[in-house]
């Protein structure tokens, strides 16, 4: 699965490079990660045994600025998955126009089985292993699947033990530790701004639209919150425990409160329980995959009933499904644009840290919306110019910017 994800990412890069007439040697340079690190993490588990885990950090490209990308804790994490995700980060920061490169990290571990103490010890050992290659002007991690503000706080603290006080070494920190207002909400919020852009492009609007969301963590919950706040109706949600459907509209605040209390949607009474995958093909206007990669495939793409797919997750659509959506006229708003709100507000957080001057949530949200509008306009222009779909347009924009910077810097 990870191998296919990496191959698909490379294939998109090569197709976009062809549209941009980038020669093969430069494409190879763009594709190849600058550094791939693998570290062994030994920690004492709560039961007294030694737990041995593998952590990865892949620094893909820094032509436009310091490496930037989240850290994921999941049992599927491997070198290929982290490399594909690091590459996507490079094109995403290019699309958003923020002065960063791309990186990704991960630890292969079933996070659902870890206590908070175990999670903290694993995080600190990981930073022991990579503190020399991260830093506020070299590589800046952030949250991803199964990591959050608390994990970022431990990263900040462990890094400080080696290098002193540098809040800009990591983003997605709690506000009380130098985090930014609006960062926690930013990826989901950005996805909703992206939805408004694509709807406006087609002369349409959010009010009354039915939304299905796969994944009810950071991205899924904040997207759900904002969709409802803007007059849409969330009719299907899912998480690792299964799917939950209510065509009259799910009480999103109640679902979020349930997850806060029980750690998952299991037992949520406000909707009919269905199979998790059923949410992807439930009748709706807008489908938001906001969990893992490779969930939309040739097997279910023909059954998707949404008119718009907003990729909150990274890599949720495989290339065969992408082609089916193109044939069926379903607009896929691609990950490297749709979820770039997270890295955009990470940039705002980092720049606040560097200046020790903090913004209001209103300022953050306004600046985020400006970036989402500006980036969508670039995608729409590229689609028109190259006659391609929005995903290819996003790759063209991101790769074009990274390649310009790479050429200017020279060898
Ligand atoms: P999270 O850990 O907060 O939430 C993940 C959610 O997915 C959880 O609700 C989990 O139960 C659910 N899930 C896991 N397996 C599932 C399955 N098989 N079916 C349905 N649901 C399942 O993670 P997150 O930060 O919300 O990240 C979600 C996606 O968004 C990832 O692809 C991530 O790379 C991407 N993303 C996150 C950010 C960010 O700022 N956090 C930014 C950009 C992209």
Coordinates of C-alpha atoms and ligand atoms in Angstrom, one line a residue:
X1 CA 0.0 0.0 0.0
X2 CA 2.7 2.5 1.0
X3 CA 4.7 1.4 -2.1
X4 CA 1.7 2.2 -4.4
X5 CA 1.2 5.5 -2.6
X6 CA 4.9 6.5 -3.3
X7 CA 4.7 5.3 -6.9
X8 CA 1.4 7.3 -7.4
X9 CA 3.0 10.4 -6.0
X10 CA 6.0 10.1 -8.3
X11 CA 3.7 9.5 -11.3
X12 CA 1.9 12.8 -10.5
X13 CA 5.2 14.6 -10.2
X14 CA 6.4 13.3 -13.5
X15 CA 3.1 14.1 -15.3
X16 CA 3.2 17.7 -14.0
X17 CA 6.9 18.0 -14.9
X18 CA 6.0 17.0 -18.4
X19 CA 3.4 19.7 -18.6
X20 CA 6.0 22.2 -17.4
X21 CA 8.7 20.9 -19.8
X22 CA 11.1 20.2 -17.0
X23 CA 14.0 18.0 -18.2
X24 CA 14.4 14.5 -16.8
X25 CA 17.6 15.3 -14.8
X26 CA 15.8 18.1 -13.0
X27 CA 12.8 15.9 -12.3
X28 CA 15.1 13.3 -10.7
X29 CA 16.6 16.1 -8.6
X30 CA 13.1 17.3 -7.5
X31 CA 11.9 13.8 -6.7
X32 CA 14.9 12.6 -4.6
X33 CA 14.6 13.3 -0.9
X34 CA 17.6 15.2 0.6
X35 CA 17.8 13.1 3.7
X36 CA 16.1 10.0 5.1
X37 CA 16.6 9.1 8.8
X38 CA 15.6 5.9 10.6
X39 CA 16.0 5.7 14.4
X40 CA 15.5 2.9 16.9
X41 CA 13.5 3.9 19.9
X42 CA 13.7 1.8 23.1
X43 CA 11.4 2.8 25.9
X44 CA 10.2 1.3 29.2
X45 CA 6.5 0.3 28.8
X46 CA 4.0 0.6 31.7
X47 CA 4.1 -3.2 32.3
X48 CA 7.9 -3.1 32.8
X49 CA 8.9 -4.5 29.4
X50 CA 11.1 -2.8 26.8
X51 CA 9.2 -1.5 23.8
X52 CA 11.3 -1.2 20.6
X53 CA 9.9 1.1 17.8
X54 CA 11.2 2.6 14.6
X55 CA 10.9 6.3 13.9
X56 CA 11.4 8.0 10.5
X57 CA 12.1 11.5 9.4
X58 CA 12.3 12.2 5.7
X59 CA 13.5 15.7 4.6
X60 CA 12.4 15.9 1.0
X61 CA 13.2 19.4 -0.2
X62 CA 14.3 22.8 1.2
X63 CA 14.8 24.9 -1.9
X64 CA 12.1 27.3 -0.8
X65 CA 12.7 27.3 3.0
X66 CA 13.2 25.0 6.0
X67 CA 11.9 21.5 5.8
X68 CA 8.3 21.3 7.2
X69 CA 5.9 18.5 7.9
X70 CA 4.0 16.6 10.5
X71 CA 4.8 13.6 12.6
X72 CA 2.4 10.6 12.5
X73 CA 2.1 7.7 15.0
X74 CA 0.4 4.7 13.3
X75 CA 1.0 1.0 12.7
X76 CA 1.1 1.5 8.9
X77 CA 4.0 4.0 9.1
X78 CA 7.0 2.8 7.0
X79 CA 9.8 4.4 4.9
X80 CA 7.7 4.6 1.7
X81 CA 4.7 6.1 3.3
X82 CA 6.8 8.8 5.1
X83 CA 8.7 9.5 1.8
X84 CA 5.4 10.0 -0.2
X85 CA 4.0 12.2 2.5
X86 CA 7.2 14.3 2.6
X87 CA 7.1 14.8 -1.1
X88 CA 3.5 15.9 -0.9
X89 CA 4.5 18.5 1.7
X90 CA 7.1 20.0 -0.7
X91 CA 4.4 20.6 -3.4
X92 CA 1.9 21.7 -0.7
X93 CA 4.1 24.5 0.7
X94 CA 4.7 25.5 -2.9
X95 CA 0.9 25.6 -3.6
X96 CA 0.2 27.6 -0.5
X97 CA 3.2 30.0 -1.2
X98 CA 4.6 29.7 2.3
X99 CA 8.4 29.8 2.6
X100 CA 9.0 26.2 3.6
X101 CA 10.1 23.0 2.0
X102 CA 8.7 19.5 2.7
X103 CA 9.3 16.8 5.2
X104 CA 7.4 14.1 7.2
X105 CA 8.0 12.0 10.2
X106 CA 6.4 9.0 11.7
X107 CA 6.7 6.2 14.3
X108 CA 5.5 2.7 13.5
X109 CA 3.3 2.1 16.5
X110 CA -0.3 1.3 17.3
X111 CA -1.1 4.6 19.1
X112 CA -4.4 3.3 20.4
X113 CA -2.6 0.8 22.7
X114 CA -0.2 3.5 24.2
X115 CA -0.8 5.2 27.6
X116 CA -0.1 8.9 27.8
X117 CA 3.1 8.1 29.7
X118 CA 4.3 5.6 27.0
X119 CA 3.4 8.1 24.2
X120 CA 5.5 10.8 26.0
X121 CA 8.5 8.5 26.5
X122 CA 8.4 7.4 22.8
X123 CA 8.2 11.1 21.7
X124 CA 11.2 12.1 23.8
X125 CA 13.3 9.2 22.5
X126 CA 12.4 10.1 19.0
X127 CA 13.6 13.7 19.5
X128 CA 16.8 12.3 21.1
X129 CA 17.3 10.6 17.8
X130 CA 16.6 13.5 15.5
X131 CA 17.3 16.7 17.5
X132 CA 20.4 17.4 15.5
X133 CA 18.6 17.6 12.2
X134 CA 15.5 19.6 13.3
X135 CA 15.4 23.2 14.3
X136 CA 13.6 26.5 13.7
X137 CA 15.6 27.3 10.6
X138 CA 16.2 23.8 9.4
X139 CA 13.2 21.4 9.9
X140 CA 10.0 22.1 11.8
X141 CA 7.7 19.2 12.7
X142 CA 3.9 19.6 13.4
X143 CA 0.9 17.3 14.3
X144 CA -0.5 14.6 12.1
X145 CA -2.4 11.4 12.7
X146 CA -2.5 10.5 16.4
X147 CA -0.3 13.4 17.4
X148 CA -1.5 16.7 18.8
X149 CA -0.6 19.8 20.8
X150 CA 0.5 17.8 23.8
X151 CA 2.9 15.7 21.7
X152 CA 4.3 19.0 20.1
X153 CA 4.8 20.3 23.7
X154 CA 6.9 17.3 24.5
X155 CA 8.9 17.8 21.3
X156 CA 9.5 21.5 22.2
X157 CA 10.6 20.5 25.7
X158 CA 12.9 17.7 24.6
X159 CA 14.5 19.8 21.9
X160 CA 15.1 22.6 24.5
X161 CA 17.1 20.2 26.7
X162 CA 19.7 20.1 23.9
X163 CA 19.4 23.5 22.3
X164 CA 17.6 25.9 24.7
X165 CA 14.3 27.8 24.2
X166 CA 13.2 27.7 20.6
X167 CA 9.4 27.7 20.3
X168 CA 9.8 27.8 16.5
X169 CA 11.2 24.3 16.4
X170 CA 7.7 22.8 16.2
X171 CA 4.2 24.1 15.3
X172 CA 0.8 23.0 16.4
X173 CA 1.8 23.7 20.0
X174 CA -0.8 24.6 22.6
X175 CA -1.4 28.4 22.7
X176 CA -0.1 28.6 26.3
X177 CA 3.3 27.4 25.0
X178 CA 3.7 29.7 22.0
X179 CA 1.2 28.1 19.7
X180 CA -1.0 30.2 17.4
X181 CA -4.7 31.0 17.9
X182 CA -6.5 29.1 15.2
X183 CA -3.8 26.5 14.4
X184 CA -5.8 23.6 15.9
X185 CA -8.7 24.5 13.7
X186 CA -6.7 25.4 10.6
X187 CA -6.6 22.3 8.5
X188 CA -10.4 21.6 8.8
X189 CA -11.1 25.3 8.5
X190 CA -8.9 25.6 5.4
X191 CA -10.7 22.6 3.9
X192 CA -14.0 24.4 4.3
X193 CA -12.6 27.6 2.7
X194 CA -11.4 25.3 -0.2
X195 CA -15.0 24.0 -0.5
X196 CA -16.3 27.5 -0.7
X197 CA -13.8 28.3 -3.4
X198 CA -14.7 25.4 -5.6
X199 CA -18.5 25.9 -5.1
X200 CA -18.2 29.6 -5.9
X201 CA -16.2 28.6 -9.0
X202 CA -19.3 26.7 -10.1
X203 CA -21.7 29.5 -9.1
X204 CA -22.8 27.6 -6.0
X205 CA -22.7 27.9 -2.2
X206 CA -22.5 25.8 1.0
X207 CA -25.9 26.5 2.5
X208 CA -28.0 23.4 2.6
X209 CA -25.3 21.1 1.2
X210 CA -25.1 17.5 2.6
X211 CA -21.5 16.6 3.8
X212 CA -20.0 13.1 4.6
X213 CA -16.8 13.1 6.5
X214 CA -14.5 10.1 6.9
X215 CA -12.2 10.5 10.0
X216 CA -13.4 12.5 13.0
X217 CA -10.1 13.6 14.5
X218 CA -8.4 17.1 14.2
X219 CA -9.2 17.7 10.6
X220 CA -12.6 16.0 10.5
X221 CA -14.1 17.6 13.6
X222 CA -13.0 21.1 12.8
X223 CA -14.2 20.8 9.2
X224 CA -17.6 19.4 10.5
X225 CA -17.8 22.3 12.9
X226 CA -17.2 25.0 10.2
X227 CA -19.5 23.3 7.6
X228 CA -22.4 23.4 10.1
X229 CA -21.5 27.0 11.1
X230 CA -21.8 28.0 7.4
X231 CA -25.2 26.4 6.9
X232 CA -24.3 23.0 5.5
X233 CA -25.6 19.7 7.0
X234 CA -23.2 17.0 8.1
X235 CA -25.1 13.8 7.4
X236 CA -22.4 11.1 7.7
X237 CA -19.3 10.8 9.8
X238 CA -16.9 7.9 10.6
X239 CA -13.8 7.1 12.6
X240 CA -11.8 4.0 13.4
X241 CA -14.9 2.6 15.3
X242 CA -17.3 2.7 12.3
X243 CA -19.7 4.9 10.4
X244 CA -22.7 7.0 11.7
X245 CA -25.4 8.4 9.4
X246 CA -28.3 10.7 10.0
X247 CA -29.8 12.3 6.9
X248 CA -31.6 15.0 9.0
X249 CA -28.2 16.3 10.1
X250 CA -25.8 15.0 12.8
X251 CA -25.5 17.2 15.9
X252 CA -21.8 17.8 15.4
X253 CA -21.2 19.5 18.8
X254 CA -22.7 16.4 20.5
X255 CA -20.5 14.1 18.4
X256 CA -17.4 16.1 19.2
X257 CA -18.3 16.0 22.9
X258 CA -18.8 12.2 22.7
X259 CA -15.3 11.8 21.2
X260 CA -13.8 14.0 23.9
X261 CA -15.3 11.8 26.5
X262 CA -14.9 8.3 25.0
X263 CA -11.9 8.8 22.7
X264 CA -14.0 7.6 19.6
X265 CA -17.5 7.7 18.2
X266 CA -18.3 4.2 19.4
X267 CA -21.6 4.3 21.1
X268 CA -22.6 7.7 19.7
X269 CA -26.4 7.7 19.9
X270 CA -27.2 10.6 17.5
X271 CA -27.0 8.6 14.3
X272 CA -27.5 5.2 12.8
X273 CA -24.4 3.0 13.1
X274 CA -23.2 1.7 9.7
X275 CA -20.0 0.2 8.4
X276 CA -17.1 2.7 8.3
X277 CA -16.6 2.4 4.6
X278 CA -20.3 3.0 3.9
X279 CA -19.7 6.7 4.7
X280 CA -17.6 7.1 1.5
X281 CA -20.5 6.1 -0.7
X282 CA -23.4 7.6 1.3
X283 CA -25.6 9.9 -0.7
X284 CA -24.3 13.5 -0.2
X285 CA -23.1 16.6 -2.1
X286 CA -19.6 16.9 -0.6
X287 CA -17.4 14.0 0.6
X288 CA -14.4 14.8 2.8
X289 CA -12.0 12.0 3.4
X290 CA -10.1 13.1 6.5
X291 CA -8.4 10.0 7.8
X292 CA -5.8 7.9 5.9
X293 CA -4.4 7.5 2.4
X294 CA -5.7 5.1 -0.3
X295 CA -9.3 4.9 0.8
X296 CA -10.9 5.8 -2.5
X297 CA -10.0 3.1 -5.0
X298 CA -11.3 1.6 -8.3
X299 CA -13.6 -0.6 -6.2
X300 CA -15.6 2.1 -4.5
X301 CA -15.1 5.1 -6.9
X302 CA -18.0 4.2 -9.1
X303 CA -20.3 4.2 -6.1
X304 CA -19.3 7.6 -4.7
X305 CA -22.4 9.8 -4.9
X306 CA -20.9 13.2 -4.0
X307 CA -20.4 15.9 -6.6
X308 CA -17.3 17.3 -4.8
X309 CA -14.5 15.5 -3.0
X310 CA -12.4 17.7 -0.7
X311 CA -9.2 15.8 0.3
X312 CA -8.7 16.7 4.0
X313 CA -6.5 13.7 4.3
X314 CA -3.2 13.2 2.4
X315 CA -3.4 10.8 -0.5
X316 CA -6.9 9.5 0.1
X317 CA -7.6 8.9 -3.7
X318 CA -5.5 6.4 -5.7
X319 CA -4.8 7.2 -9.4
X320 CA -7.4 4.7 -10.7
X321 CA -10.1 6.3 -8.6
X322 CA -8.9 9.7 -9.7
X323 CA -9.4 8.7 -13.3
X324 CA -12.9 7.4 -12.6
X325 CA -13.9 10.7 -10.8
X326 CA -12.6 12.6 -13.8
X327 CA -14.7 10.5 -16.2
X328 CA -17.8 10.9 -13.9
X329 CA -17.3 14.7 -13.7
X330 CA -16.8 14.7 -9.9
X331 CA -14.6 17.6 -8.8
X332 CA -11.7 16.4 -6.7
X333 CA -10.1 19.2 -4.7
X334 CA -6.7 17.7 -4.1
X335 CA -4.9 17.3 -0.8
X336 CA -2.0 19.6 -1.6
X337 CA -4.4 22.4 -1.8
X338 CA -7.5 21.3 0.2
X339 CA -5.5 20.6 3.5
X340 CA -2.8 23.3 3.1
X341 CA -4.6 25.3 5.8
X342 CA -2.6 23.4 8.4
X343 CA 0.8 24.2 7.1
X344 CA -0.3 27.8 6.3
X345 CA -1.2 28.5 9.9
X346 CA 1.9 26.6 11.0
X347 CA 3.8 29.2 9.0
X348 CA 1.9 32.0 10.8
X349 CA 2.7 30.3 14.2
X350 CA 6.4 30.0 13.3
X351 CA 6.6 33.6 12.2
X352 CA 4.9 34.7 15.4
X353 CA 7.5 32.6 17.4
X354 CA 10.4 34.2 15.5
X355 CA 9.0 37.7 16.2
X356 CA 7.7 36.9 19.7
X357 CA 4.6 38.9 18.6
X358 CA 1.2 37.2 18.7
X359 CA -1.9 37.6 16.5
X360 CA -5.6 37.3 17.3
X361 CA -7.6 34.3 15.9
X362 CA -9.5 36.8 13.7
X363 CA -6.2 37.9 12.1
X364 CA -5.1 34.3 11.6
X365 CA -8.4 33.3 10.0
X366 CA -8.5 36.3 7.7
X367 CA -4.9 35.6 6.6
X368 CA -5.7 31.9 6.1
X369 CA -8.7 32.7 3.9
X370 CA -6.6 35.0 1.8
X371 CA -4.1 32.2 1.2
X372 CA -6.9 29.7 0.3
X373 CA -8.4 32.2 -2.2
X374 CA -5.0 33.1 -3.7
X375 CA -4.0 29.5 -4.0
X376 CA -7.3 28.5 -5.6
X377 CA -6.9 31.2 -8.2
X378 CA -3.5 29.8 -9.1
X379 CA -4.9 26.3 -9.5
X380 CA -7.8 27.5 -11.6
X381 CA -5.4 29.4 -13.9
X382 CA -3.1 26.4 -14.2
X383 CA -6.1 24.1 -15.0
X384 CA -7.2 26.5 -17.8
X385 CA -3.7 26.8 -19.2
X386 CA -2.9 23.1 -19.2
X387 CA -6.4 21.7 -19.7
X388 CA -5.9 19.3 -16.8
X389 CA -7.8 18.4 -13.7
X390 CA -7.3 20.3 -10.4
X391 CA -4.9 17.7 -8.9
X392 CA -2.6 18.1 -11.9
X393 CA -3.0 21.9 -11.7
X394 CA -1.9 21.8 -8.1
X395 CA 1.1 19.7 -8.9
X396 CA 2.0 22.1 -11.7
X397 CA 1.8 25.1 -9.4
X398 CA 3.7 23.5 -6.6
X399 CA 6.4 21.9 -8.7
X400 CA 6.8 25.0 -10.9
X401 CA 7.6 27.1 -7.8
X402 CA 10.0 24.6 -6.3
X403 CA 11.8 24.1 -9.6
X404 CA 12.2 27.9 -10.1
X405 CA 13.8 28.1 -6.6
X406 CA 16.0 25.1 -7.3
X407 CA 17.3 26.5 -10.6
X408 CA 18.0 29.9 -9.0
X409 CA 19.9 28.4 -6.2
X410 CA 22.0 26.3 -8.6
X411 CA 24.1 23.3 -7.7
Ligands
LIG1 P1 -6.2 12.5 13.9 O1 -5.4 11.4 14.5 O2 -6.6 13.7 14.7 O3 -7.6 11.8 13.4 C1 -7.6 10.7 12.5 C2 -9.1 10.2 12.5 O4 -9.2 9.2 11.5 C3 -9.6 9.6 13.8 O5 -10.9 10.0 14.0 C4 -9.5 8.1 13.5 O6 -10.4 7.4 14.3 C5 -9.9 8.1 12.0 N1 -9.6 6.9 11.3 C6 -8.5 6.1 11.4 N2 -8.6 5.0 10.6 C7 -9.9 5.1 10.1 C8 -10.6 4.3 9.2 N3 -10.1 3.2 8.7 N4 -11.8 4.7 8.8 C9 -12.4 5.9 9.3 N5 -11.7 6.7 10.1 C10 -10.5 6.3 10.5 O7 -5.5 12.9 12.5 P2 -5.7 14.3 11.7 O8 -4.6 15.2 12.2 O9 -7.1 14.7 11.7 O10 -5.3 13.8 10.3 C11 -6.2 13.2 9.4 C12 -5.7 13.3 7.9 O11 -5.4 14.7 7.6 C13 -4.3 12.6 7.7 O12 -4.3 12.1 6.4 C14 -3.3 13.7 7.8 O13 -2.1 13.5 7.1 C15 -4.1 14.9 7.2 N6 -3.6 16.2 7.5 C16 -3.6 16.6 8.8 C17 -3.2 17.9 9.1 C18 -3.2 18.4 10.5 O14 -2.9 19.7 10.7 N7 -3.5 17.7 11.6 C19 -2.7 18.8 8.1 C20 -2.8 18.3 6.8 C21 -3.3 17.0 6.5

